Coordinates of C-alpha atoms in Angstrom, one line a residue:
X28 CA 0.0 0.0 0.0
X29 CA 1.6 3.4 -0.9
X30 CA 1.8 5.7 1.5
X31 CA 1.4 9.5 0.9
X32 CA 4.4 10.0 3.3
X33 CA 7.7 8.3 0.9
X34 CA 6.0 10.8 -1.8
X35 CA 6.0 14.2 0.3
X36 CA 8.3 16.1 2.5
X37 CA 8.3 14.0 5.5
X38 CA 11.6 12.1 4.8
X39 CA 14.0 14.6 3.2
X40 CA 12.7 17.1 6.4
X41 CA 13.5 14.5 8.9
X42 CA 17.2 13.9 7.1
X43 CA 17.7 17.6 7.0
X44 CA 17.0 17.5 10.4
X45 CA 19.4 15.0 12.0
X46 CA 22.3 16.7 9.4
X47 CA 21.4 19.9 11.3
X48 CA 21.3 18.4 14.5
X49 CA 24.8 16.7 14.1
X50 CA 26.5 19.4 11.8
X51 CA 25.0 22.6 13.2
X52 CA 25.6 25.4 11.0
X53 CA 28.3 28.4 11.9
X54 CA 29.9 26.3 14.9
X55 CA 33.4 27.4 15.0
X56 CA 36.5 26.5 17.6
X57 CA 37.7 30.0 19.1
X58 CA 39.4 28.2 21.9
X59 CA 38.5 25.3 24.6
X60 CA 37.7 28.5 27.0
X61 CA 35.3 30.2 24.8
X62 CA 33.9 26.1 23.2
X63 CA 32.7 24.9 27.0
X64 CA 31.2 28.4 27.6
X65 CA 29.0 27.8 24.3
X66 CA 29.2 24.0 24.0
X67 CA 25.4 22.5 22.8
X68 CA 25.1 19.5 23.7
X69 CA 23.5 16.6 21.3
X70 CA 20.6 14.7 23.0
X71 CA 19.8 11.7 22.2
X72 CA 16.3 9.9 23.8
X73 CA 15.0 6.3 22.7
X74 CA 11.6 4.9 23.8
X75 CA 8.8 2.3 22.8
X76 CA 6.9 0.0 23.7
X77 CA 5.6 -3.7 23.5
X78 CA 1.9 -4.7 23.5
X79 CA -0.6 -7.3 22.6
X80 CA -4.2 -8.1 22.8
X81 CA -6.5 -10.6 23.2
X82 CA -10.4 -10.6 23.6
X83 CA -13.4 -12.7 22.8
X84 CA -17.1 -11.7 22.0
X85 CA -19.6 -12.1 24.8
X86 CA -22.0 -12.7 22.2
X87 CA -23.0 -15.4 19.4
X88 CA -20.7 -17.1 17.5
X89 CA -18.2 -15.9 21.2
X90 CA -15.7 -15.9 18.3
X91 CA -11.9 -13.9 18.7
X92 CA -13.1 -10.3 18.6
X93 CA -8.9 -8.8 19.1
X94 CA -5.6 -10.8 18.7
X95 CA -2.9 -8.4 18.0
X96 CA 0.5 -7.4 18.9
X97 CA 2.8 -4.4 17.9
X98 CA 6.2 -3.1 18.9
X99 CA 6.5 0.4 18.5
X100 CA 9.9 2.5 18.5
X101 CA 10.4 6.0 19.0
X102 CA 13.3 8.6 19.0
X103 CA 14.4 11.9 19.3
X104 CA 17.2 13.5 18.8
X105 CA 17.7 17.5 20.0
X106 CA 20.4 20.4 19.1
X107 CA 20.1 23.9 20.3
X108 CA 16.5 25.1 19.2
X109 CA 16.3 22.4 16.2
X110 CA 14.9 18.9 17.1
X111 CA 13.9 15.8 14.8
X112 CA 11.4 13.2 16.1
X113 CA 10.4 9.6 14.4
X114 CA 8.1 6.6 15.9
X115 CA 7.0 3.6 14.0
X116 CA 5.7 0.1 14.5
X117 CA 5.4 -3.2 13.4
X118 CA 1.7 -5.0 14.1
X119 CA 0.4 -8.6 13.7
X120 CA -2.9 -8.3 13.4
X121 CA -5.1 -12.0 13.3
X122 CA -8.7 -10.1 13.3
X123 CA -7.9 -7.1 11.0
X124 CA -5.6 -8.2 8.6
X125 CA -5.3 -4.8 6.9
X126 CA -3.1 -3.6 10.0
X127 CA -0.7 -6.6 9.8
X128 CA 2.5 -4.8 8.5
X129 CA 5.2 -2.0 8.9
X130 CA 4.0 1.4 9.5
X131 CA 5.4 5.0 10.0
X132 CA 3.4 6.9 12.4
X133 CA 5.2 10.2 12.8
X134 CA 8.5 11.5 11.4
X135 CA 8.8 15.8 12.0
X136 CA 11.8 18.4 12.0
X137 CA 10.4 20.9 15.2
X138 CA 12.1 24.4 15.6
X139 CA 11.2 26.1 18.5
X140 CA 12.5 29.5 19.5
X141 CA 11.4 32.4 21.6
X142 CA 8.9 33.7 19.6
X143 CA 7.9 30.6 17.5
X144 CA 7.4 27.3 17.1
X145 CA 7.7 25.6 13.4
X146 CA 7.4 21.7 12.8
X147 CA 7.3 20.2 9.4
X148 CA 6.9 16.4 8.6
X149 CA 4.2 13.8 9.5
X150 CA 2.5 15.1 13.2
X151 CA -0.4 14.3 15.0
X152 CA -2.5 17.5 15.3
X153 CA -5.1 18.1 17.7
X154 CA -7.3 20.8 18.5
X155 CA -10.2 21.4 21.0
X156 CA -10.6 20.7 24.3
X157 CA -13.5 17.7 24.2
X158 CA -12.8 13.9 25.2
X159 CA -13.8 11.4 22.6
X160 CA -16.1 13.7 20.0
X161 CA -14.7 15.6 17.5
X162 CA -15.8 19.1 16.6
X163 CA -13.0 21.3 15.9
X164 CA -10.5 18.2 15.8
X165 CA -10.5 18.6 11.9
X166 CA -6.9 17.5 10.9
X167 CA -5.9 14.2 12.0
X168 CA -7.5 11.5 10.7
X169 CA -8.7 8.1 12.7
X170 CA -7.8 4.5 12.3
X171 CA -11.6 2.7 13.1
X172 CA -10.6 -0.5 12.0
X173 CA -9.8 -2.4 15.4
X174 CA -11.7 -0.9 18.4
X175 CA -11.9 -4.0 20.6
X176 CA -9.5 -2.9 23.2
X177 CA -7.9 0.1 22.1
X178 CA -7.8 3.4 23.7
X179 CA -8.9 7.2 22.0
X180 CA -4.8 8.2 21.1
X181 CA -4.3 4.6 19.4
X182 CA -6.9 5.8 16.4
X183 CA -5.7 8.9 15.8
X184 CA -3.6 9.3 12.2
X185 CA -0.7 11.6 11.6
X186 CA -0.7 14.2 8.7
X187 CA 1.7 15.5 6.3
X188 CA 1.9 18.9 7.5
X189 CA 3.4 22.4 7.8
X190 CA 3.0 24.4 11.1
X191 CA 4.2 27.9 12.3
X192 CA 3.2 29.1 15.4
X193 CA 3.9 32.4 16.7
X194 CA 4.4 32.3 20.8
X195 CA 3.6 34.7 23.2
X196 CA 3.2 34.6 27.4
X197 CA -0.5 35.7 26.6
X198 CA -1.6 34.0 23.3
X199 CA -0.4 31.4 20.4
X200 CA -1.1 32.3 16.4
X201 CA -1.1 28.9 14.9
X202 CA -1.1 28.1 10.9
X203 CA -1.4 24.6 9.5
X204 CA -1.4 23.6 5.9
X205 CA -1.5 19.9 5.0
X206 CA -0.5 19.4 1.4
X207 CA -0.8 15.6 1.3
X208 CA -4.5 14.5 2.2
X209 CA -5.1 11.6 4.6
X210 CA -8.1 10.0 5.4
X211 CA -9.8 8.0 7.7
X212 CA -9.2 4.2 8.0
X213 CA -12.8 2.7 8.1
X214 CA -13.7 -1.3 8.2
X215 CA -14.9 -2.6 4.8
X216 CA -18.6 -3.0 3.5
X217 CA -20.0 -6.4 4.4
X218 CA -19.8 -7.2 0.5
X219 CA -16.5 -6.2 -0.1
X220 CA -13.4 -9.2 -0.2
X221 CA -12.0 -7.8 2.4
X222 CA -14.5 -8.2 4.4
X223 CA -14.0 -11.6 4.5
X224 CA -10.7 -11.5 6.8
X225 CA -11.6 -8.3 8.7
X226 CA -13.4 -8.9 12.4
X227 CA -16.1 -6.2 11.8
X228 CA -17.8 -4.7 8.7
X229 CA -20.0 -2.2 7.8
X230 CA -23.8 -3.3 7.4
X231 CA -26.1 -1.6 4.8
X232 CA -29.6 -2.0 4.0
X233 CA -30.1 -6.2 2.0
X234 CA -33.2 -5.4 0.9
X235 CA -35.7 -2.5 -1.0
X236 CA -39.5 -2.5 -0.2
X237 CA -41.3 -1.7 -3.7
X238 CA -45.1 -3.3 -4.1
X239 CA -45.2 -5.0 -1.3
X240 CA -42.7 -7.2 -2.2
X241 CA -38.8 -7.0 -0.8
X242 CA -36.1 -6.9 -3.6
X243 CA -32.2 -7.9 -3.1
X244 CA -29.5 -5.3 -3.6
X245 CA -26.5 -6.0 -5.1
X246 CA -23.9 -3.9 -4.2
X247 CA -20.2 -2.9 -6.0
X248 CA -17.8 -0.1 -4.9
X249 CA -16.0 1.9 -6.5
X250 CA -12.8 3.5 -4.5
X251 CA -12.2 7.2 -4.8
X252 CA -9.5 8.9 -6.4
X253 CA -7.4 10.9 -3.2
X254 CA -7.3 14.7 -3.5
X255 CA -3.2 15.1 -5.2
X256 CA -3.3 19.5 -6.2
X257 CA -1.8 21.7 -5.1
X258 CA -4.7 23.2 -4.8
X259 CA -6.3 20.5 -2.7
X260 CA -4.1 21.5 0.2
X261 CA -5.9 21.8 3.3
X262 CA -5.5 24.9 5.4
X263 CA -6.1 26.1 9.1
X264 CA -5.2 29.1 11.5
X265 CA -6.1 28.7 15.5
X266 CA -6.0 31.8 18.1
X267 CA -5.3 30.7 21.6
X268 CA -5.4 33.2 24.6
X269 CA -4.4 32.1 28.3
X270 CA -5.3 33.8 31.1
X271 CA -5.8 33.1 35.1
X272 CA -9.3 32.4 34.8
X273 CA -9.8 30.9 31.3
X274 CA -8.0 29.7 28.0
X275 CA -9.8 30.0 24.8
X276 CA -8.9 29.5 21.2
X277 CA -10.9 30.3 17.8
X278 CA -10.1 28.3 15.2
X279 CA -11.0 27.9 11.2
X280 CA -10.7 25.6 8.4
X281 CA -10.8 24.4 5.0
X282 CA -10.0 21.1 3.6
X283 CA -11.0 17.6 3.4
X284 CA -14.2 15.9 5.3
X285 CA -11.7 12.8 6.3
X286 CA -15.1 10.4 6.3
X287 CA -15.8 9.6 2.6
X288 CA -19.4 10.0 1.3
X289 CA -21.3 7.4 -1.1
X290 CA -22.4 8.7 -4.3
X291 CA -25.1 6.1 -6.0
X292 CA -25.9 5.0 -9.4
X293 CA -28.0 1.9 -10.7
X294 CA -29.5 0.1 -13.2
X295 CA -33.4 0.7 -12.5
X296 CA -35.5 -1.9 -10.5
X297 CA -34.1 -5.3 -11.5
X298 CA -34.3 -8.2 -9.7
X299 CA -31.5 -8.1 -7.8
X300 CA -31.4 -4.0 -7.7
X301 CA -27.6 -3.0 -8.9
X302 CA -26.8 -0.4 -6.8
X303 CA -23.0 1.3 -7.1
X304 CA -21.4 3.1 -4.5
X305 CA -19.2 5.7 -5.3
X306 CA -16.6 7.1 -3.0
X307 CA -16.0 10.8 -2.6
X308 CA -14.4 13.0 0.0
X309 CA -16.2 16.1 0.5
X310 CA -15.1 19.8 0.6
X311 CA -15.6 21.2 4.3
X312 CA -15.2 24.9 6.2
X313 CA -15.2 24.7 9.7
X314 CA -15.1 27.7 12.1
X315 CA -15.2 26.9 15.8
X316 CA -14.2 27.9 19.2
X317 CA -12.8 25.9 22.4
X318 CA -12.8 27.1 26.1
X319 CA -11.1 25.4 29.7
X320 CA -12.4 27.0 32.8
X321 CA -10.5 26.2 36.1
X322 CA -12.8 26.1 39.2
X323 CA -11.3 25.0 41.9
X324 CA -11.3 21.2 41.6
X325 CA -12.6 21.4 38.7
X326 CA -12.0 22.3 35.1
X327 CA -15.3 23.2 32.7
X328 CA -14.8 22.6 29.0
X329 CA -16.8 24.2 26.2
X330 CA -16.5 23.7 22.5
X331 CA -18.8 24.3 19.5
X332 CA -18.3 24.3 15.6
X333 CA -19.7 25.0 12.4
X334 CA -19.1 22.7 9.5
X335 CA -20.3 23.8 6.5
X336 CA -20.4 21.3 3.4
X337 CA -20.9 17.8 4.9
X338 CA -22.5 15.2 3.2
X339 CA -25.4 12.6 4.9
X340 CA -26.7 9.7 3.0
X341 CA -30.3 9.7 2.0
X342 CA -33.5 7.9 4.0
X343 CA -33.3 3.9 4.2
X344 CA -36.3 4.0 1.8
X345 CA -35.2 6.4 -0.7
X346 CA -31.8 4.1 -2.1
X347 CA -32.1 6.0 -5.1
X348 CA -30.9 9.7 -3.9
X349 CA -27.7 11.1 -3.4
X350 CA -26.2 12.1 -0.4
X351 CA -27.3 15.6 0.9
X352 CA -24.7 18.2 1.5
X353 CA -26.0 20.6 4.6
X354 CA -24.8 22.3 7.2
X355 CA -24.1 21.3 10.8
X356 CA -23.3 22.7 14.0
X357 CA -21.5 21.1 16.6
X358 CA -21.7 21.8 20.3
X359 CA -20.0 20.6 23.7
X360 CA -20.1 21.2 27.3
X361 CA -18.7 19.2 30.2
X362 CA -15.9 19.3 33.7
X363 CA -13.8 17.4 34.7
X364 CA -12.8 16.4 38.3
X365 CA -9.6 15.4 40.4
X366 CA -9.7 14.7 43.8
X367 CA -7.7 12.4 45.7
X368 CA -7.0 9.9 43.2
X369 CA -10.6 10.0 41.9
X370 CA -11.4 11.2 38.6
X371 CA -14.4 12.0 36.8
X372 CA -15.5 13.4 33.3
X373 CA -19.1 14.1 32.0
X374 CA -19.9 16.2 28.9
X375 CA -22.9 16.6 26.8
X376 CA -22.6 16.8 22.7
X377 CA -25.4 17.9 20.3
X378 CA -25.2 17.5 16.7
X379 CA -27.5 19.3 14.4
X380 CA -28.2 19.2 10.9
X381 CA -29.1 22.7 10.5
X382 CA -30.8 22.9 7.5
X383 CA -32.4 19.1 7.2
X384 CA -35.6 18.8 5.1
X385 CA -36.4 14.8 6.0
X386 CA -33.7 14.1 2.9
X387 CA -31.4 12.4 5.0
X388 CA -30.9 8.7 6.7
X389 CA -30.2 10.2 10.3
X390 CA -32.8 13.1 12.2
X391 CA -31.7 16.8 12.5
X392 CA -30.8 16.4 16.0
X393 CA -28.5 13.7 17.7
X394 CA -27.4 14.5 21.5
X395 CA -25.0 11.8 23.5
X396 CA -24.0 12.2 27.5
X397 CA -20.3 10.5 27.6
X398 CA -18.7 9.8 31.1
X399 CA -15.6 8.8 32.6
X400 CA -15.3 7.6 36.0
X401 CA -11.8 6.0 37.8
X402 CA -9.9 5.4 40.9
X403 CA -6.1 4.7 41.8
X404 CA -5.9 2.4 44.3
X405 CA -2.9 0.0 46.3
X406 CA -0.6 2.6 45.8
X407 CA -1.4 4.1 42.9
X408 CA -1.0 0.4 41.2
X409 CA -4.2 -0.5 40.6
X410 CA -6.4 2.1 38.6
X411 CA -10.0 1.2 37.6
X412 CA -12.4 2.8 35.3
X413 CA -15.1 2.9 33.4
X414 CA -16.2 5.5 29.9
X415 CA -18.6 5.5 27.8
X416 CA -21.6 7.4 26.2
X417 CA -25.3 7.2 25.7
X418 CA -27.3 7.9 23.1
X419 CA -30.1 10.8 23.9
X420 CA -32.5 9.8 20.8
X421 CA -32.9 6.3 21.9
X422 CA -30.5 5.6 24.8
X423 CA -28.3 3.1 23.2
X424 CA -24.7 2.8 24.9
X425 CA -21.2 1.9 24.7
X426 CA -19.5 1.2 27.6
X427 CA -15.8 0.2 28.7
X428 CA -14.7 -1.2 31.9
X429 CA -11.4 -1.7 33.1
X430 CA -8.8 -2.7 35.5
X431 CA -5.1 -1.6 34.9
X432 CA -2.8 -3.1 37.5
X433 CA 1.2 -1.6 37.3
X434 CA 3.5 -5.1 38.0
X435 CA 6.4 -2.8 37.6
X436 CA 6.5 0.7 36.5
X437 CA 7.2 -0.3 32.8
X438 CA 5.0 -3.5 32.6
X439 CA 1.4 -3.3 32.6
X440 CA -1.6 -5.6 32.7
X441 CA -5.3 -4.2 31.6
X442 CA -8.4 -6.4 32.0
X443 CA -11.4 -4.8 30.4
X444 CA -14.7 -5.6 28.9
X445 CA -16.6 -2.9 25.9
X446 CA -19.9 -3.5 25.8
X447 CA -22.8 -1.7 23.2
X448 CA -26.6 -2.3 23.3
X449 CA -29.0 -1.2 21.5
X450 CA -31.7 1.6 21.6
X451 CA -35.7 2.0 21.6
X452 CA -36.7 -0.3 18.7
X453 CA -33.6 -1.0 17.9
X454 CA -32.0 1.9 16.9
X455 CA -29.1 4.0 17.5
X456 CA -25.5 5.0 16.1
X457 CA -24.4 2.1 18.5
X458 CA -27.0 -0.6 17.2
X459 CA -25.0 -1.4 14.7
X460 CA -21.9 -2.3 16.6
X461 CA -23.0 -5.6 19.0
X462 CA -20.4 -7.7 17.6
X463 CA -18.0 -5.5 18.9
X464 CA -19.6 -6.9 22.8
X465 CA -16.0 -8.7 24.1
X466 CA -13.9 -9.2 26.8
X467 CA -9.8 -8.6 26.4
X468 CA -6.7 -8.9 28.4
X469 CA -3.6 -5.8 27.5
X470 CA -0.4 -6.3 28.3
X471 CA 1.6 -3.4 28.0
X472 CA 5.7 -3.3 28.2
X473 CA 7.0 0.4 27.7
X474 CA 10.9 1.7 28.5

C-alpha cells in the first residue's frame, strides 16, 4: 500500500533535520575557554513500547473479537533550538488483517525558539478541548478498524503537515497547511473481499420495499481517487489566549471531510437492484471555538463548531438519492474532576443538521451524554475505570470497563470488557456495533 508520506516532504525534512542536528551550522572552535562556555550539547532519547491483545465476543458465535501485537519505537534527537522526532511500528494483526505490516506513524523536524514554534513532517494534530467527539479536531484523521480494546490516542492518524506558530506569554497564532491529504481508516462493507478476513464490517440495507414485495441489492464499490493538487491543500489558523481564569482558542478551516461519502448510481428496478457506490471525499469549512475554565477542583470545558459542506446519505427508503450536502453545528459542554485519586469526566454533545428537510438517513438532531469515572488504588498500582456514552434519541450505549494493574512501573496488565446495546426499537448509532460486545486482556511493556 503506498503511502502519501515516501511521496511528500516528511523524509527529506527528517534527514535535514538530524544533518542539522549533528552538523550545526556556523559552529566554530575559538578556543576550549570560549567552546565549553558555548558548547550545545546533542541529545539523544529512545523509547517504545511492546503490547498485545486478546479478547473474545460475549456474544453469538463468542468468536476472537482482538488478537494483536505491535512493537512500537520511537526517538528523538535534540540540538540547540532544532529537534527531529520519528516513531513507527510493526503489528500482527489476526482479526484485521489490513493492519498486519510495517508502519510510520510520525516523522517531523520541530524548531522552537522564543517567539515561534515551526514543525514540518508527519504530526499528529489536535485541537479542542472535548474527550472522545470531535468538533474542531479537523486534521488528524482516525484509524476505526480495530476498536476492541484500544484506547482514544491509538486511532488517531498523523498528517503531512506544515505548522508555524507564533508564541507569546498571553496568546499562540497557529497556521497549518497539509499538502498531502489523509483520510480516515474505516472497516470494509460487508460485500467487499475484504471483508472476508476483517473482524467487523459495515452493514447496509439487503433489501428494498417496492409493491409489497422486498427486492435484493447487489452492491459494488467503486474507490475514490485521493485529492493530489496543489490546490487541494488543506489549510487552518487557530488563536489561543491564556489567562488566570480561562483559556480560549478560535479556530478555522478548510480542507478535506476525512469520512468519505457514497455517491449512487443503478440500473433501474431489476431483480437483484444493482446499486454502485461511489466514493468521494467532500469539501468542508469549519469555524469553531474551544474554552477550559479552572474552578477549583474542577475544570469546565466548552467547545462548539460550524461545519459547513458535509454530506449525509439519503432515508433507508429512498436508495435512489444522493447524499445531501448541509450544514451542521457542533456543540460541547462538560468538567472534569480530580480529587484524591478519583477522577471524573461528564460532557454533553449535540449534533445538528441545520438545514435538514427529511432528505437524510439520520434526524436533524442527535445528542449523547459520555462519562468517565476512575480510581487509583494499592498505591497508585491499581487504577479502575469505566467510559462510555449514551445515546439521547434512543439511549443506546457503549461502555468500557477496566482494571489496569502496574507489575512494575514499565510492565502493565489491563483487563477490560466494551460492551454496546441497542436503543428504543432497535436503533441508534451504536445498534450497529454488538459484535464489537468482548472481553480482552492488555499487556503493555514500555521503556
Amino acid at each position: 500500500m503506498k503511502n502519501s508520506f515516501f511521496s511528500g516532504l516528511s523524509v527529506p525534512l527528517c534527514i535535514a533535520a538530524f544533518v542539522l542536528c549533528l552538523f550545526p551550522a556556523g559552529a566554530q572552535d575559538t578556543g576550549s575557554e570560549d567552546f565549553f562556555e558555548n558548547e550545545t550539547v546533542l541529545a539523544l532519547d529512545f523509547g517504545g513500547k511492546v503490547q498485545t491483545v486478546h479478547g473474545v465476543q460475549l456474544v453469538s458465535p463468542f468468536d476472537y473479537a482482538a488478537s494483536r501485537t505491535l512493537a512500537e519505537i520511537r526517538g528523538e534527537a535534540a540540538f540547540g533550538n532544532s529537534s527531529a522526532f520519528v516513531s513507527f511500528c510493526a503489528e500482527y494483526n489476526y482479526r484485521s488483517k489490513s493492519r498486519t505490516g510495517f508502519r510510520l506513524n510520525e516523522a517531523y523536524y520541530r524548531y522552537t525558539g522564543d517567539f515561534l514554534d515551526f514543525t514540518a513532517g508527519r504530526q499528529i494534530i489536535a485541537w479542542g478541548q472535548s474527550d472522545g467527539f470531535r468538533l474542531t479536531d479537523v486534521f488528524s484523521a482516525r484509524d476505526l478498524r480495530d476498536p476492541v480494546g484500544s484506547d482514544t490516542d491509538s486511532s488517531q492518524r498523523a498528517v503531512d503537515a506544515l505548522r508555524l506558530r507564533f508564541l507569546h506569554d498571553v496568546f499562540t497564532f497557529e497556521v497549518t497547511a497539509v499538502p498531502f491529504f489523509t483520510p480516515d481508516k474505516l472497516p470494509p462493507f460487508f460485500f467487499e473481499s475484504a471483508a472476508d478476513t476483517e473482524f467487523f464490517s459495515i452493514d447496509l440495507p439487503r433489501t428494498f420495499e417496492i409493491g409489497g414485495m422486498s427486492v435484493p441489492i447487489k452492491y459494488s464499490l467503486q474507490h475514490a481517487e485521493r485529492p493530489r493538487k496543489f490546490t487541494d491543500t488543506e489549510a487552518g489558523a487557530r488563536l489561543s489566549f491564556f489567562f488566570p481564569l480561562m483559556d480560549f482558542s478560535l479556530s478555522g478551516f478548510y480542507g478535506w471531510d476525512k469520512t468519505p461519502y457514497y455517491e449512487r448510481t443503478t440500473g433501474g428496478i431489476t431483480n437483484p437492484i444493482n446499486v454502485t457506490l461511489h466514493e468521494k471525499y467532500a469539501r468542508i469549512a469549519m469555524a469553531g471555538f474551544d474554552a477550559a475554565i479552572p474552578a477549583g477542583d474542577f475544570l469546565i470545558r466548552l467547545e462548539g463548531a460550524w461545519i459547513g459542506g458535509r454530506r449525509f446519505n439519503p432515508p433507508l427508503d429512498k436508495i435512489f438519492n444522493q447524499p445531501a450536502e448541509k450544514n451542521q453545528l457542533l456543540l460541547l459542554a462538560g468538567f472534569d474532576w480530580n480529587y484524591r485519586g478519583w477522577f471524573a469526566s461528564l460532557q454533553y454533545f449535540e449534533d445538528l443538521i441545520v438545514d435538514r428537510k427529511d432528505d437524510t438517513q439520520r434526524e436533524m438532531h442527535e445528542g449523547f451524554v459520555s462519562f468517565n469515572v476512575s480510581k487509583t488504588l494499592l498505591r497508585d498500582t491499581l487504577k479502575l475505570s469505566a467510559a462510555g456514552s449514551v445515546g439521547a434519541n434512543y439511549g443506546d450505549m457503549f461502555a468500557k470497563f477496566s482494571a489496569d494493574y502496574a507489575l512494575t512501573d514499565n510492565l502493565h496488565t489491563v483487563i477490560g470488557a466494551d460492551v454496546y446495546t441497542k436503543g428504543v426499537d432497535g436503533k441508534g448509532r451504536f445498534a450497529a456495533m454488538k459484535a464489537l460486545n468482548a472481553l480482552w486482556i492488555k499487556g503493555t511493556f514500555s521503556w
